[in-house]
Coordinates of C-alpha atoms in Angstrom, one line a residue:
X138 CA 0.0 0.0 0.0
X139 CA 1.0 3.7 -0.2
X140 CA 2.7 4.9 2.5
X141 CA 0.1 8.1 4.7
X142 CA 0.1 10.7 2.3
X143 CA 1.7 9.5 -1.0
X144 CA 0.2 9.6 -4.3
X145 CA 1.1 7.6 -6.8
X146 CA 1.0 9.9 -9.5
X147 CA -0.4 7.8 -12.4
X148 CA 2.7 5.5 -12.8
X149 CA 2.3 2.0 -13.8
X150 CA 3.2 -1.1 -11.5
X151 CA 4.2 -3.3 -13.9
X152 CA 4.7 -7.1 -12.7
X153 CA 8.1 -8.5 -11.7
X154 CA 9.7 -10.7 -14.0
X155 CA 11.6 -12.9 -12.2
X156 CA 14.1 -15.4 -13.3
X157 CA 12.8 -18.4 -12.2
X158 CA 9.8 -19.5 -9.3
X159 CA 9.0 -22.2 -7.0
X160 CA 5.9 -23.3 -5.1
X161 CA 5.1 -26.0 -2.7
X162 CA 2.8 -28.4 -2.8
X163 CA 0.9 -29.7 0.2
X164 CA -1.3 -32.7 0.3
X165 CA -2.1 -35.7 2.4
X166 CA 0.2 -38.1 2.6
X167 CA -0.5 -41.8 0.3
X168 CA 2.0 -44.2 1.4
X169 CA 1.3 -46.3 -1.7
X170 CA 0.8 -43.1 -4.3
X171 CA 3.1 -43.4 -7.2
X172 CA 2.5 -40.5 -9.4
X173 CA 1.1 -36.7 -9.2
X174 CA -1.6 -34.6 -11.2
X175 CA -1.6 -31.2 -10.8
X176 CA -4.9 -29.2 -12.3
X177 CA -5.8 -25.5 -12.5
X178 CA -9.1 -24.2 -12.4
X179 CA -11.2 -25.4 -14.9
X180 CA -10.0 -28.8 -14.5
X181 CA -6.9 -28.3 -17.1
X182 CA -3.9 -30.5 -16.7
X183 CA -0.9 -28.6 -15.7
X184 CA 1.7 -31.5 -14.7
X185 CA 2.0 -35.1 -14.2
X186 CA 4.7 -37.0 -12.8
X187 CA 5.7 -40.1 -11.5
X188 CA 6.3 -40.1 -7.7
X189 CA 9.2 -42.5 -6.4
X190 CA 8.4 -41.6 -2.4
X191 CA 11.4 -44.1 -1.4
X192 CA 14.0 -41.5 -2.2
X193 CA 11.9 -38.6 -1.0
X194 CA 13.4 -37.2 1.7
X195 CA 11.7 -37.8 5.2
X196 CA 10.8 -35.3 7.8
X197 CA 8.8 -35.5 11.0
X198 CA 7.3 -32.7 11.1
X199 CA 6.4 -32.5 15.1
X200 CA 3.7 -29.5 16.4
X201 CA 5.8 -26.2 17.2
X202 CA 3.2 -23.0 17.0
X203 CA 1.1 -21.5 19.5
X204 CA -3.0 -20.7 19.4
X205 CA -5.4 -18.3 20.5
X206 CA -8.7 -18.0 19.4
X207 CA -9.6 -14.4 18.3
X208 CA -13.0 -14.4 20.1
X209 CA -10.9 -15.2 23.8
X210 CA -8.8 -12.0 23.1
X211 CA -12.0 -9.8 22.9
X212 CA -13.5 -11.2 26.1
X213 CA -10.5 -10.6 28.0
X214 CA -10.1 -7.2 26.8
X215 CA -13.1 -6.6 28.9
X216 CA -10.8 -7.8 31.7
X217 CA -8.0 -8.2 32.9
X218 CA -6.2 -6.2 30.9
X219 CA -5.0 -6.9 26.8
X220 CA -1.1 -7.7 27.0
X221 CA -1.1 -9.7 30.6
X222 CA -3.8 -12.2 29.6
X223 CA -2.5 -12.5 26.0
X224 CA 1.2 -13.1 27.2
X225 CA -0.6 -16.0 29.4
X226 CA -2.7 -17.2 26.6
X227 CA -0.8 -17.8 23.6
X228 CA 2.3 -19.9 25.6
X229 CA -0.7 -22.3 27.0
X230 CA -3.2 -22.2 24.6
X231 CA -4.6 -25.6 23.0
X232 CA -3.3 -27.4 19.6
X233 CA -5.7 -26.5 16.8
X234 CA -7.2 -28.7 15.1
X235 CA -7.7 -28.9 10.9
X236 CA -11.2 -28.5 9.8
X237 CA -13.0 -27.5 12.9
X238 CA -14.9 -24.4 11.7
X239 CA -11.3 -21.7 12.5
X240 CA -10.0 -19.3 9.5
X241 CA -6.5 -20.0 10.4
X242 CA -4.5 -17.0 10.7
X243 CA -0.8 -18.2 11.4
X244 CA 2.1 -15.8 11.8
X245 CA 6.0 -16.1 10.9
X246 CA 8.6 -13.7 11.9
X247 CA 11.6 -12.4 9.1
X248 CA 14.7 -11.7 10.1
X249 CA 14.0 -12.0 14.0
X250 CA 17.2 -13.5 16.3
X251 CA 16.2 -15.8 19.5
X252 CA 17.4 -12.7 21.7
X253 CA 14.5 -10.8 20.1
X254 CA 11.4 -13.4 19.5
X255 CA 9.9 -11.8 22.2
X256 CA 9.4 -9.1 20.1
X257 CA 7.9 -11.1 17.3
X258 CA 5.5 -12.2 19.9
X259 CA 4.0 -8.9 20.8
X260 CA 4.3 -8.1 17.0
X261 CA 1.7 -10.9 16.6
X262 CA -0.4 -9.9 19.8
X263 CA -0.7 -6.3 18.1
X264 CA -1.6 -7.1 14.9
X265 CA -4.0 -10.0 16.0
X266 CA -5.9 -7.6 18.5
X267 CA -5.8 -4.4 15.8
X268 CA -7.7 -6.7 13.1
X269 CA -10.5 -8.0 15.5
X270 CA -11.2 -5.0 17.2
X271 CA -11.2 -2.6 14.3
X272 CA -12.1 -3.9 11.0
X273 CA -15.5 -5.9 10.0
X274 CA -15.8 -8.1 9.1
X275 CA -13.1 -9.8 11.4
X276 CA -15.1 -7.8 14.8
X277 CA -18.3 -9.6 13.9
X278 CA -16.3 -12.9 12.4
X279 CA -14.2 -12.9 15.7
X280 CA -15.5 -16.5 16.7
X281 CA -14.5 -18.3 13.6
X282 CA -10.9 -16.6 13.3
X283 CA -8.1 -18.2 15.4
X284 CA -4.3 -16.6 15.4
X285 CA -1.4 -19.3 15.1
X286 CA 2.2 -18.2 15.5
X287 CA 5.9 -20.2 14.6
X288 CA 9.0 -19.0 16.1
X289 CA 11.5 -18.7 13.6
X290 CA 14.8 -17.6 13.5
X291 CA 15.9 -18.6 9.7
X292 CA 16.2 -16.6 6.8
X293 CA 12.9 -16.7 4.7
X294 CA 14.2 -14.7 1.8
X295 CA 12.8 -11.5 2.1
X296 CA 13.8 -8.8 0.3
X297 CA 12.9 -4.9 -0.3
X298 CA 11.9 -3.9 -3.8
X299 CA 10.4 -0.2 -3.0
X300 CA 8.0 -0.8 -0.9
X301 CA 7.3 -4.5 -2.1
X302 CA 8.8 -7.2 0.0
X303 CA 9.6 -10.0 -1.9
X304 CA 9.8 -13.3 -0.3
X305 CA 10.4 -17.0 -0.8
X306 CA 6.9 -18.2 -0.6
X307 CA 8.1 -21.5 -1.4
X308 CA 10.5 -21.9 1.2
X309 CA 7.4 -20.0 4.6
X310 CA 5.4 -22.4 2.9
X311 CA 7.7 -25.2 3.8
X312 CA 8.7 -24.0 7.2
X313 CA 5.2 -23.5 8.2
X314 CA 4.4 -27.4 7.3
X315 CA 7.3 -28.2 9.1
X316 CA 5.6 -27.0 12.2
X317 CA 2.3 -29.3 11.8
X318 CA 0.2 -26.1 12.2
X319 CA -2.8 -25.7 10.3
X320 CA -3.2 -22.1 8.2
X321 CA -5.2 -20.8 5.6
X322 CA -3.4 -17.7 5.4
X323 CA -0.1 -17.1 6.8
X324 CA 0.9 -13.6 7.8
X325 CA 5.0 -12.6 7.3
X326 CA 5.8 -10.3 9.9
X327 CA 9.4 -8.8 8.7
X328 CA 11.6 -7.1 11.3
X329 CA 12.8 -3.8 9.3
X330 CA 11.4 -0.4 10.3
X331 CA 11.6 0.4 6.4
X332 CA 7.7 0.9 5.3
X333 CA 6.6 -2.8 3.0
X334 CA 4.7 -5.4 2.5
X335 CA 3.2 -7.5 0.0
X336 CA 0.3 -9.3 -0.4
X337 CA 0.4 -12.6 -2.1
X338 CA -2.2 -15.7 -2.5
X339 CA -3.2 -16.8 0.9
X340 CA 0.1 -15.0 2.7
X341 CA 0.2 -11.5 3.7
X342 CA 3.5 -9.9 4.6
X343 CA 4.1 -6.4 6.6
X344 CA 7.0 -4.8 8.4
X345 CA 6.8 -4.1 12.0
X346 CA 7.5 0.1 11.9
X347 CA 5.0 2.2 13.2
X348 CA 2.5 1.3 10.4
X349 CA 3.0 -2.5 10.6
X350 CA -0.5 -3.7 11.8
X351 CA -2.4 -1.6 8.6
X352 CA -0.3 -2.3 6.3
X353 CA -0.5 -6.2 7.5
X354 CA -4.7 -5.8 7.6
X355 CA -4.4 -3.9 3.6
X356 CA -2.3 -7.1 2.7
X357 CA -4.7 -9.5 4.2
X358 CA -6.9 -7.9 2.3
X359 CA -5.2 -9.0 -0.7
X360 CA -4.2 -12.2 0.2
X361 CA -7.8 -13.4 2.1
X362 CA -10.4 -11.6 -0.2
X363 CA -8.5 -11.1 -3.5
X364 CA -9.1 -7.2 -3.3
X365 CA -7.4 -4.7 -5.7
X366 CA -5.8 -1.9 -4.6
X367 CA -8.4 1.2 -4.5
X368 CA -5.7 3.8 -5.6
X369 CA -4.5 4.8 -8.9
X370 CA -1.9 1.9 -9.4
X371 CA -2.6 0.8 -13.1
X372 CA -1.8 -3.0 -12.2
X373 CA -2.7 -5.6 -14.8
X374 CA -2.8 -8.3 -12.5
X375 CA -6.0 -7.7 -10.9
X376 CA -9.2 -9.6 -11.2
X377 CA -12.4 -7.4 -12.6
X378 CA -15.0 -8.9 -9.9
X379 CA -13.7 -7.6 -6.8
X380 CA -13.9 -4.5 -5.6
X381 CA -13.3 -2.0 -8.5
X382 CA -16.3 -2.2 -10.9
X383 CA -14.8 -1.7 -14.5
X384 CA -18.2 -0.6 -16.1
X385 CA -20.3 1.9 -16.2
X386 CA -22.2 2.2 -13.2
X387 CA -24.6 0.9 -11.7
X388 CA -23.0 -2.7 -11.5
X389 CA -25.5 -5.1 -11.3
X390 CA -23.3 -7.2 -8.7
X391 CA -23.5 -4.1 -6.3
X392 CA -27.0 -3.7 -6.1
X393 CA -28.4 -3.4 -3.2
X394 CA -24.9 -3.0 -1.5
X395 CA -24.1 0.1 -3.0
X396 CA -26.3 3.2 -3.5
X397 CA -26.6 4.6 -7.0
X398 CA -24.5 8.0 -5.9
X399 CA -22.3 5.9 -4.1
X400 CA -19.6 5.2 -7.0
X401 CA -16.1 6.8 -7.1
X402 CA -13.8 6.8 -10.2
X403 CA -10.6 5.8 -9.7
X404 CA -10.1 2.1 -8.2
X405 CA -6.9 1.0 -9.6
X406 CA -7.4 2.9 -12.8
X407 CA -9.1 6.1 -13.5
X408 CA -11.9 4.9 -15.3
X409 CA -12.8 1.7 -12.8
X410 CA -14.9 2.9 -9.9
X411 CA -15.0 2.2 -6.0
X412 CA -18.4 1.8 -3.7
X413 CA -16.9 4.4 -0.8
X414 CA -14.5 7.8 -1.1
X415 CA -12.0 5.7 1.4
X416 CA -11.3 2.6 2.5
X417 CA -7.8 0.5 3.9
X418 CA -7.3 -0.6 0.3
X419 CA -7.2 3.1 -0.7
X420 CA -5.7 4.6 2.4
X421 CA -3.5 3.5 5.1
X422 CA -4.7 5.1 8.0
X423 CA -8.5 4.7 6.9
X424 CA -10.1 1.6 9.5
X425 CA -12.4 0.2 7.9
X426 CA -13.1 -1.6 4.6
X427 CA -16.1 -0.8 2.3
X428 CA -19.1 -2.7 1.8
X429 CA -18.6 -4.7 -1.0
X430 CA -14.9 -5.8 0.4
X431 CA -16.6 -6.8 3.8
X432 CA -19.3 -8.8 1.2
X433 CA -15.9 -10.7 -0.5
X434 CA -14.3 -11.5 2.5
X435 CA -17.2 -12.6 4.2
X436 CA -17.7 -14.9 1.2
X437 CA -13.9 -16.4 1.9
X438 CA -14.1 -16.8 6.0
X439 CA -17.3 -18.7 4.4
X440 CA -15.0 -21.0 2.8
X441 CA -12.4 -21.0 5.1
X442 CA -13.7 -21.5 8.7
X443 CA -17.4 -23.7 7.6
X444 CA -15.9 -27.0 8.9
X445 CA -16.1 -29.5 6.5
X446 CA -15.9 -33.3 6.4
X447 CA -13.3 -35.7 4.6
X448 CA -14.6 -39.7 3.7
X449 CA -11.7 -42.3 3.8
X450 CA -13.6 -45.5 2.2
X451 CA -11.5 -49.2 2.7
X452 CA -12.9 -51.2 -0.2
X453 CA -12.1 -54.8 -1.0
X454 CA -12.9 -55.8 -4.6
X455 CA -13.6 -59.4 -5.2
X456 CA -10.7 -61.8 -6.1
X457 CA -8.1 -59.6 -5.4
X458 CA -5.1 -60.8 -3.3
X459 CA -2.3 -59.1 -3.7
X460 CA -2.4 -55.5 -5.3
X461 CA 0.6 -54.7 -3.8
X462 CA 2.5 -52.3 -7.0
X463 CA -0.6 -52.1 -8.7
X464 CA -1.9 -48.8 -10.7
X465 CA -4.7 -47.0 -8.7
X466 CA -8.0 -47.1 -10.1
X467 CA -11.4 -44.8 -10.2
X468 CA -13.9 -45.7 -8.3
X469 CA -17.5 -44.1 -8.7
X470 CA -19.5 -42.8 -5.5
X471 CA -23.0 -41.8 -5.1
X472 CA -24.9 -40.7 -2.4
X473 CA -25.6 -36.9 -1.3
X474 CA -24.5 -34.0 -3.3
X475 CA -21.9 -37.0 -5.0
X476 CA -23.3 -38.0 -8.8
X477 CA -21.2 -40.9 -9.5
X478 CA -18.1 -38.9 -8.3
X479 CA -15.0 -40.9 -9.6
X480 CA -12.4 -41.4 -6.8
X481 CA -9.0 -42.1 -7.1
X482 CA -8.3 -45.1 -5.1
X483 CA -5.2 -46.6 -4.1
X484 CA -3.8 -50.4 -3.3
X485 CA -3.0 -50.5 1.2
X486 CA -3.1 -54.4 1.6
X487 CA -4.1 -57.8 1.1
X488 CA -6.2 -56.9 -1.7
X489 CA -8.1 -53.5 0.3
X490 CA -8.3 -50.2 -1.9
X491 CA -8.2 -47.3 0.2
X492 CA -9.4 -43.4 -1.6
X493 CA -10.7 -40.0 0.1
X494 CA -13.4 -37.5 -0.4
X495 CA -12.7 -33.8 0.5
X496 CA -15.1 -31.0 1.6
X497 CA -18.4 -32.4 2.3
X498 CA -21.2 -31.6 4.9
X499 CA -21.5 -33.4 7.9
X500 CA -24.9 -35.6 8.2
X501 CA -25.8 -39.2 7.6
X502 CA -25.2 -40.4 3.9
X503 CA -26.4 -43.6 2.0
X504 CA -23.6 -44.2 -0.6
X505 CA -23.4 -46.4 -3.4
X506 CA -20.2 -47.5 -4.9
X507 CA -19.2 -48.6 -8.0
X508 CA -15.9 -50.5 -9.1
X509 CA -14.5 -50.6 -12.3
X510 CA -15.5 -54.0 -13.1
X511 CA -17.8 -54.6 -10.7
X512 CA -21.8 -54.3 -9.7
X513 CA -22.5 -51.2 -7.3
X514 CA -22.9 -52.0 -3.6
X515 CA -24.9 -49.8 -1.8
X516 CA -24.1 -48.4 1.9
X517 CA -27.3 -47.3 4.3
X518 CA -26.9 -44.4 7.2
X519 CA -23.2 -43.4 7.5
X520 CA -23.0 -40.9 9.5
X521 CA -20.4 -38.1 9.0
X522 CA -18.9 -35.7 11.1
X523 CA -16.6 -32.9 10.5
X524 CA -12.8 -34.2 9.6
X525 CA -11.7 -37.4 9.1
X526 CA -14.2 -40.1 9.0
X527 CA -12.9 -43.6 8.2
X528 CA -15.8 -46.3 6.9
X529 CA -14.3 -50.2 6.6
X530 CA -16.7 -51.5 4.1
X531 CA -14.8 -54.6 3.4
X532 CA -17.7 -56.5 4.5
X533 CA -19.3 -56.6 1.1
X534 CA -16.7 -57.4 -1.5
X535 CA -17.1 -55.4 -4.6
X536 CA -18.7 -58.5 -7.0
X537 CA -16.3 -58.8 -10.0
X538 CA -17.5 -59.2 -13.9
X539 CA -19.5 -56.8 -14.6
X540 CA -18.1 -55.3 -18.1
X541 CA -21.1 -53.1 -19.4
X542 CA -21.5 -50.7 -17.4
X543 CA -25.3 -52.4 -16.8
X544 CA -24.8 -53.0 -13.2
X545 CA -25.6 -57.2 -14.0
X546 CA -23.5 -60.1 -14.8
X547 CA -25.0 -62.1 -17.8
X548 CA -23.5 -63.5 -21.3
X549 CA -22.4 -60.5 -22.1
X550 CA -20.1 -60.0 -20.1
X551 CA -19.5 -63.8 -20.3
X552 CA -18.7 -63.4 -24.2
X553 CA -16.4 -60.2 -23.5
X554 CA -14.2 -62.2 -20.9
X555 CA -13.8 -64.9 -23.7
X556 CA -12.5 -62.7 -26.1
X557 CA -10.1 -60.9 -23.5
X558 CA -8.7 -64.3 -22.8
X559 CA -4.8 -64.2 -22.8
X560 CA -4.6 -60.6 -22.8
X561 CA -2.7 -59.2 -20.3
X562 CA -3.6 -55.2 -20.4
X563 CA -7.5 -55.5 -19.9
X564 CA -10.1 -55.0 -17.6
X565 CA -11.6 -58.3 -17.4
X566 CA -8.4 -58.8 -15.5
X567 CA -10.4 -58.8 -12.6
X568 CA -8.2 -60.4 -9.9
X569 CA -5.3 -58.2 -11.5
X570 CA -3.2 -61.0 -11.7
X571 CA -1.8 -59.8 -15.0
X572 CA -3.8 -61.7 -17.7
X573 CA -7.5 -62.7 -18.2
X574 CA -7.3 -66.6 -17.5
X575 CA -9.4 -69.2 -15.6
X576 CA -9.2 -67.3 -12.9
X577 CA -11.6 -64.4 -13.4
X578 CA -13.6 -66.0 -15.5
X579 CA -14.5 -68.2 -12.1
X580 CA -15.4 -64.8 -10.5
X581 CA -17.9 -64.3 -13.2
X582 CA -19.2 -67.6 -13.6
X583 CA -19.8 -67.4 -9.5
X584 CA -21.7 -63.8 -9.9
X585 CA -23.3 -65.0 -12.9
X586 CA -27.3 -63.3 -13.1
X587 CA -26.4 -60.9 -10.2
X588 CA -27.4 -57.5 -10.3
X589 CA -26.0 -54.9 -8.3
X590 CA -27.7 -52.9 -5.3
X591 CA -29.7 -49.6 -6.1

C-alpha cells in the first residue's frame, strides 16, 4: 500500500519478472501413491509425474506453534487487561485442530534472532488484536478466526523492492508445514522499520514500523479476499469482480450494497470505480473496509472457517489378493450431493483399496459404490462428522464381472471375458493377476445373473 500521504502519481506497477519460481505443494500423505496430477481451475492439466516416495526425503514434522482464538482475546479485553492475559494465553493455549470451523490466521517472523522473538511475539499480539477490534468483518467474524504463531529464526528470503517485500513463498510455505500447524493464510511479519509489505495468495507480509499492523490488515486484504488496490496503481494483475467495478455504473453485482450516488472513479485505474470515497485498500490510516470488500471476504471466511468433512472408504474388490505395485483405479460414489463422483483409489493391503473425499457436509449419507469391473454395492446411514471419518466396508466385496457398465452379470459379459482371454492389459483382469485366464472368468461364472444394489 501507499505509504500516509503518497500519491502515486499515475505510474504504472508493472509485474516483476523474475528469473525463475518455486511453489510448494501440500497434500495428504498416500503411502502407496506413485505419481502426481496437478490441475488448475477449470480442471486443465498442468503437470504429471511419477512419484518414487522411497527417495523422497523424510521429515517428521512434530507440532511447534502456539494458538489463541480471536474471540478469547475480545473477552478478556473486557478484563484483565490486553497484553497480561494474551502473554498467558498464547504460551498455553490448545493445539488447533484442521477443519474445525477456524480461518487460520498463522504468523512467521523475518529476520528475528532468539534474543529478540519476544518481540515477534508482541508483534503478533498487536496485529492480532488491531484486526478484530477494528475492522468488520473480522469484529463480527471474531469467533470463527483463530491466530497461530511459529517461532522462527531462519532466513525466509525477504527482500525490499520499494516498498514491495519479496519473499520466498516456497521456502514460509515449507517451514510452516514443518511445524504441523494448520493455516489458511499465513501472515510474514518482517523485522525492518523500512515501510513494506506484500500481499500474495493466501500469505500476507508487513514490516513491523510504526505502520505494521495496517499495512498487515491492507495485505490481508489482498491475500484473504482477493481485493485490488483502490488507488490509482494501473496494475494488470487484478481480477475485474472484486472491488473496483470496470463498467459503467450501476454494477449489477453491487445492487443493493451500493447506493446509485455511491460510485467513485478511480479504483486501480481512473476509469474503474469504488463503492466508498476511502477505505484500507485506498488509504493506510483509513479503519475500515467498504461494503462490498466486507461482502468478498465474508464470502472467503465462508470458505475457510465452515468446517467440513473428509470420507476415507476401505474397499475390497472381489478376487483380489495381492495389489501390492498395482496402478490406482477410479472408483465411482454416489450418495448426497456425489453424482457418481469418480475417486482415485489406491492399493494398502491384502487386496483393500483405500481413496478419500474432501469437503463435504456433515450428516448421515447412503452411498453407493461402483468399481470398475464390478456391480454397485450400496451403503445405508453413514454418519459423518466434520474431519476425518474412516468407513471399513470390506464387509461386502465389490462383486467382479460386470463389463457393461449395466450393473448385471449375464452373457455379455461372459462373451467379452472370452474374447479378453490371454490378454494381459484388460479390464476383465479382474483379480489383476496380469492376464485374463481361468481365474476371473470363475469370478464371473460365481456372480453370474447378479445384479448390483440400487
Amino acid at each position: 500500500p501507499l505509504p500516509p500521504g503518497e500519491t502515486f502519481e499515475g505510474k504504472d506497477e508493472k509485474p516483476l519478472e523474475l528469473e525463475k519460481t518455486e511453489f510448494t505443494l501440500t497434500f495428504p500423505w498416500f503411502a502407496d501413491a506413485y505419481k502426481i496430477k496437478i490441475f488448475e481451475e477449470g480442471e486443465n492439466l498442468v503437470f504429471e509425474g511419477l512419484l518414487d516416495l522411497e527417495k523422497a526425503e523424510k521429515i517428521e514434522n512434530l507440532p511447534n506453534f502456539k494458538s489463541v482464538k480471536a474471540k478469547e482475546i475480545l473477552e478478556e479485553r473486557k478484563g484483565e487487561g490486553l497484553i497480561n492475559f494474551l502473554d498467558k494465553l498464547i504460551f498455553q493455549a490448545e493445539a488447533a485442530i484442521v477443519g474445525d470451523g477456524y480461518l487460520d490466521i498463522t504468523f512467521i517472523g523475518e529476520d528475528f534472532s532468539f534474543d529478540n522473538l519476544s518481540l515477534f511475539h508482541n508483534n503478533v499480539q498487536n496485529f492480532s488484536t488491531y484486526l478484530v477490534t477494528q475492522y468488520e468483518p473480522f469484529i463480527s467474524r471474531v469467533s470463527q478466526i483463530r491466530f497461530n504463531y511459529v517461532d522462527n529464526t531462519q532466513d525466509l528470503g525477504c527482500n525490499y523492492n520499494g516498498r514491495l517485500i519479496i519473499c520466498n513463498t516456497s521456502l514460509i510455505t515449507q517451514k510452516v508445514n514443518s511445524a504441523s500447524v494448520p493455516y489458511d493464510i499465513i501472515g510474514v511479519i518482517v523485522n525492518n522499520s523500512n515501510y513494506g509489505g506484500a500481499g500474495y495468495f493466501e500469505m500476507a507480509v508487513a514490516y513491523n514500523g510504526a505502520w505494521g499492523k495496517q499495512v498487515f490488515v491492507h495485505e490481508l486484504g489482498h491475500s484473504l479476499g482477493e481485493l485490488n488496490d483502490e488507488y490509482l496503481c494501473n496494475y494488470s494483475g487484478f481480477r475485474t469482480d472484486r472491488n473496483c467495478y470496470n463498467g459503467v455504473p450501476p454494477n449489477p453485482a453491487w445492487q443493493g450494497i451500493v447506493p446509485a450516488e455511491s460510485y467513485y472513479p478511480e479504483c486501480n485505474y481512473s476509469n474503474w470505480y469504488r463503492s466508498t470515497q476511502d477505505s484500507i485498500m485506498r488509504s493506510i490510516d483509513k479503519e475500515y473496509f467498504n461494503p462490498i470488500s466486507i461482502k468478498l471476504i465474508n464470502e472467503k471466511i465462508d470458505y475457510y472457517a465452515s468446517a467440513k468433512a473428509t470420507l476415507i472408504f476401505i474397499l475390497k474388490p472381489q478376487g483380489i489378493i495381492n495389489c501390492q505395485g498395482k496402478p490406482s483405479r477410479t472408483i465411482k460414489i454416489s450418495g448426497g450431493n456425489l453424482n457418481n463422483k469418480a475417486v482415485e483409489f489406491v492399493c494398502t493391503q491384502n487386496g483393500f483399496y483405500q481413496g478419500r473425499i474432501y469437503g463435504l457436509n456433515a450428516g448421515s449419507y447412503n452411498i453407493a459404490v461402483k468399481g470398475w469391473s464390478h456391480l454397485k454395492r450400496v451403503f445405508l446411514g453413514l454418519s459423518v462428522i466434520n474431519g476425518d471419518n474412516t468407513f471399513n466396508l470390506t464387509q461386502k466385496e465389490l462383486l467382479a464381472g460386470e463389463l457393461k457398465e449395466d450393473n448385471k452379470i449375464n452373457a455379455y459379459d461372459m462373451g467379452e471375458i472370452t474374447k479378453e482371454y490371454g490378454n494381459n492389459q484388460s479390464s476383465a483382469d479382474f483379480n489383476l493377476d496380469g492376464t485374463v485366464n481361468g481365474g476371473d472368468f470363475r469370478l464371473a461364472l460365481l456372480n453370474y445373473g447378479k445384479r448390483g444394489e440400487n
